[in-house]
């Protein structure tokens, strides 16, 4: 593997300072997940070839779920997929209000080489192809605007097939978008994008061919149609990653029941066949096993049940992908790789010697076990920075493993917090 460029190295180091996972370059410091990443890549290939997959990523809090799903997103973009990564949230993106999750999916669409939300880019390309078909195959003159608009409407209906009859508002929105595109009416295009994305602040009022709003019952049907569109454009399909599924366990019981029921319905429809669709859910073991998790709805629990999960050799190609424990040795190796990346980022050797990474890994492993390697990694980057800016800084003498300063959340905090003089 080639080393990252200076710019790539900076894009890796900067997010790690705040304890977040970088959006790119993860392969440069990945450790211990080769087998799991290989399985996900194999499934991506299957989806690209026209199958569909559902995968549950299972690990304790801080166990690497966000890292591996971010790595999957990188691989999916490289393999020609459209992707969307959504962090579920009880207020902004709860599963019991599926249209809100759909809104996050559509506004967060990404394709390789396009900055920002990719929905308008994809719609423009799809309708351009419909226009090219009308001109090149149907022989419609591009100077005959009324005839061209009608030919594009017919092509949209043909491509959508029966779906155009079942959900006429979807086809109507595409036609309205095309007309706004022809008229160079950017504001109307954005209004239609908002409607197609189920933006609650956008109304269909004033847009010919559209009524009402995108509702829960429309979500999977619209996603199915959208996947067909992107595959028609030559993309491999759609990868949706839903992170922080744990937050749904904190919903009120009746809302949880609706959330799990919505998820079961999506999974059942994917199982019946949506070529090019890969849905990934990331959660702790409690999501998959507890009574407030999937077990609350037994049919959903059964779809993810796997008797091999707690064994020494779980079936990684089953419905759940359990991540291995992140131990002190792996944490040390990650820090050593990050030291090299940091030196590339700032074109300067670090004063921190090779013995400090295992020293820091030992200290934080004693404090947190394997609960949250992000804390130790963030602290290591901070030490590299301070050693650069303060020539007199001696981390062996001055650094303390202080839980109170580590900004841990409830899941990361050890069951028995040590005394205030909490040093290693």
GROMACS .gro file of N, CA, C and O in nm, residues 96-100 102 163 166-169 195 198 211-224 262 265-266 269:
model
  124
   96UNK      N    1  -3.924   0.525   1.380
   96UNK     CA    2  -4.071   0.518   1.383
   96UNK      C    3  -4.134   0.624   1.294
   96UNK      O    4  -4.253   0.621   1.265
   97UNK      N    5  -4.054   0.721   1.249
   97UNK     CA    6  -4.098   0.818   1.149
   97UNK      C    7  -4.009   0.798   1.026
   97UNK      O    8  -3.914   0.871   1.003
   98UNK      N    9  -4.042   0.699   0.950
   98UNK     CA   10  -3.954   0.651   0.844
   98UNK      C   11  -3.927   0.758   0.738
   98UNK      O   12  -3.819   0.762   0.678
   99UNK      N   13  -4.024   0.847   0.718
   99UNK     CA   14  -4.004   0.952   0.619
   99UNK      C   15  -3.889   1.047   0.660
   99UNK      O   16  -3.822   1.104   0.574
  100UNK      N   17  -3.865   1.062   0.790
  100UNK     CA   18  -3.752   1.145   0.834
  100UNK      C   19  -3.619   1.076   0.804
  100UNK      O   20  -3.521   1.142   0.767
  102UNK      N   21  -3.579   0.861   0.562
  102UNK     CA   22  -3.570   0.871   0.416
  102UNK      C   23  -3.515   1.008   0.375
  102UNK      O   24  -3.431   1.018   0.284
  163UNK      N   25  -4.440   0.134  -1.204
  163UNK     CA   26  -4.424   0.221  -1.088
  163UNK      C   27  -4.481   0.361  -1.116
  163UNK      O   28  -4.534   0.426  -1.026
  166UNK      N   29  -4.835   0.330  -1.029
  166UNK     CA   30  -4.858   0.308  -0.885
  166UNK      C   31  -4.829   0.433  -0.803
  166UNK      O   32  -4.896   0.461  -0.704
  167UNK      N   33  -4.725   0.506  -0.841
  167UNK     CA   34  -4.686   0.628  -0.770
  167UNK      C   35  -4.673   0.742  -0.870
  167UNK      O   36  -4.563   0.786  -0.903
  168UNK      N   37  -4.786   0.790  -0.921
  168UNK     CA   38  -4.779   0.893  -1.026
  168UNK      C   39  -4.710   1.021  -0.981
  168UNK      O   40  -4.655   1.094  -1.064
  169UNK      N   41  -4.712   1.050  -0.851
  169UNK     CA   42  -4.648   1.172  -0.803
  169UNK      C   43  -4.497   1.168  -0.825
  169UNK      O   44  -4.434   1.271  -0.850
  195UNK      N   45  -3.915   1.812  -0.220
  195UNK     CA   46  -4.032   1.724  -0.213
  195UNK      C   47  -3.992   1.577  -0.230
  195UNK      O   48  -4.036   1.491  -0.153
  198UNK      N   49  -3.861   1.426   0.082
  198UNK     CA   50  -3.951   1.427   0.198
  198UNK      C   51  -3.913   1.534   0.299
  198UNK      O   52  -3.921   1.514   0.421
  211UNK      N   53  -4.888   1.585  -0.575
  211UNK     CA   54  -4.982   1.611  -0.466
  211UNK      C   55  -4.926   1.555  -0.337
  211UNK      O   56  -4.850   1.458  -0.337
  212UNK      N   57  -4.969   1.613  -0.227
  212UNK     CA   58  -4.938   1.558  -0.096
  212UNK      C   59  -4.789   1.559  -0.064
  212UNK      O   60  -4.713   1.644  -0.110
  213UNK      N   61  -4.749   1.458   0.015
  213UNK     CA   62  -4.609   1.446   0.058
  213UNK      C   63  -4.564   1.301   0.044
  213UNK      O   64  -4.646   1.210   0.029
  214UNK      N   65  -4.433   1.281   0.053
  214UNK     CA   66  -4.379   1.145   0.060
  214UNK      C   67  -4.408   1.093   0.200
  214UNK      O   68  -4.368   1.154   0.300
  215UNK      N   69  -4.479   0.979   0.207
  215UNK     CA   70  -4.518   0.923   0.336
  215UNK      C   71  -4.446   0.790   0.361
  215UNK      O   72  -4.376   0.738   0.272
  216UNK      N   73  -4.465   0.737   0.481
  216UNK     CA   74  -4.400   0.612   0.519
  216UNK      C   75  -4.422   0.503   0.415
  216UNK      O   76  -4.329   0.431   0.377
  217UNK      N   77  -4.545   0.490   0.366
  217UNK     CA   78  -4.580   0.383   0.272
  217UNK      C   79  -4.508   0.398   0.137
  217UNK      O   80  -4.501   0.303   0.059
  218UNK      N   81  -4.455   0.517   0.112
  218UNK     CA   82  -4.387   0.542  -0.015
  218UNK      C   83  -4.238   0.511  -0.010
  218UNK      O   84  -4.175   0.496  -0.116
  219UNK      N   85  -4.181   0.505   0.109
  219UNK     CA   86  -4.035   0.509   0.123
  219UNK      C   87  -3.965   0.398   0.046
  219UNK      O   88  -3.877   0.425  -0.037
  220UNK      N   89  -3.999   0.273   0.072
  220UNK     CA   90  -3.928   0.164   0.006
  220UNK      C   91  -3.954   0.165  -0.144
  220UNK      O   92  -3.864   0.139  -0.225
  221UNK      N   93  -4.077   0.198  -0.183
  221UNK     CA   94  -4.109   0.204  -0.326
  221UNK      C   95  -4.024   0.311  -0.395
  221UNK      O   96  -3.972   0.289  -0.505
  222UNK      N   97  -4.009   0.425  -0.332
  222UNK     CA   98  -3.929   0.532  -0.391
  222UNK      C   99  -3.781   0.492  -0.396
  222UNK      O  100  -3.712   0.523  -0.494
  223UNK      N  101  -3.733   0.427  -0.291
  223UNK     CA  102  -3.594   0.381  -0.293
  223UNK      C  103  -3.572   0.279  -0.404
  223UNK      O  104  -3.470   0.280  -0.473
  224UNK      N  105  -3.669   0.189  -0.421
  224UNK     CA  106  -3.658   0.089  -0.528
  224UNK      C  107  -3.649   0.158  -0.665
  224UNK      O  108  -3.565   0.123  -0.749
  262UNK      N  109  -4.121  -0.102   1.117
  262UNK     CA  110  -4.076  -0.039   0.992
  262UNK      C  111  -3.951  -0.108   0.939
  262UNK      O  112  -3.939  -0.133   0.818
  265UNK      N  113  -4.033  -0.442   0.787
  265UNK     CA  114  -4.095  -0.429   0.655
  265UNK      C  115  -3.991  -0.400   0.548
  265UNK      O  116  -3.996  -0.455   0.437
  266UNK      N  117  -3.896  -0.312   0.579
  266UNK     CA  118  -3.790  -0.280   0.482
  266UNK      C  119  -3.710  -0.406   0.450
  266UNK      O  120  -3.681  -0.436   0.333
  269UNK      N  121  -3.892  -0.649   0.229
  269UNK     CA  122  -3.901  -0.607   0.089
  269UNK      C  123  -3.766  -0.619   0.020
  269UNK      O  124  -3.761  -0.652  -0.099
   0.00000   0.00000   0.00000
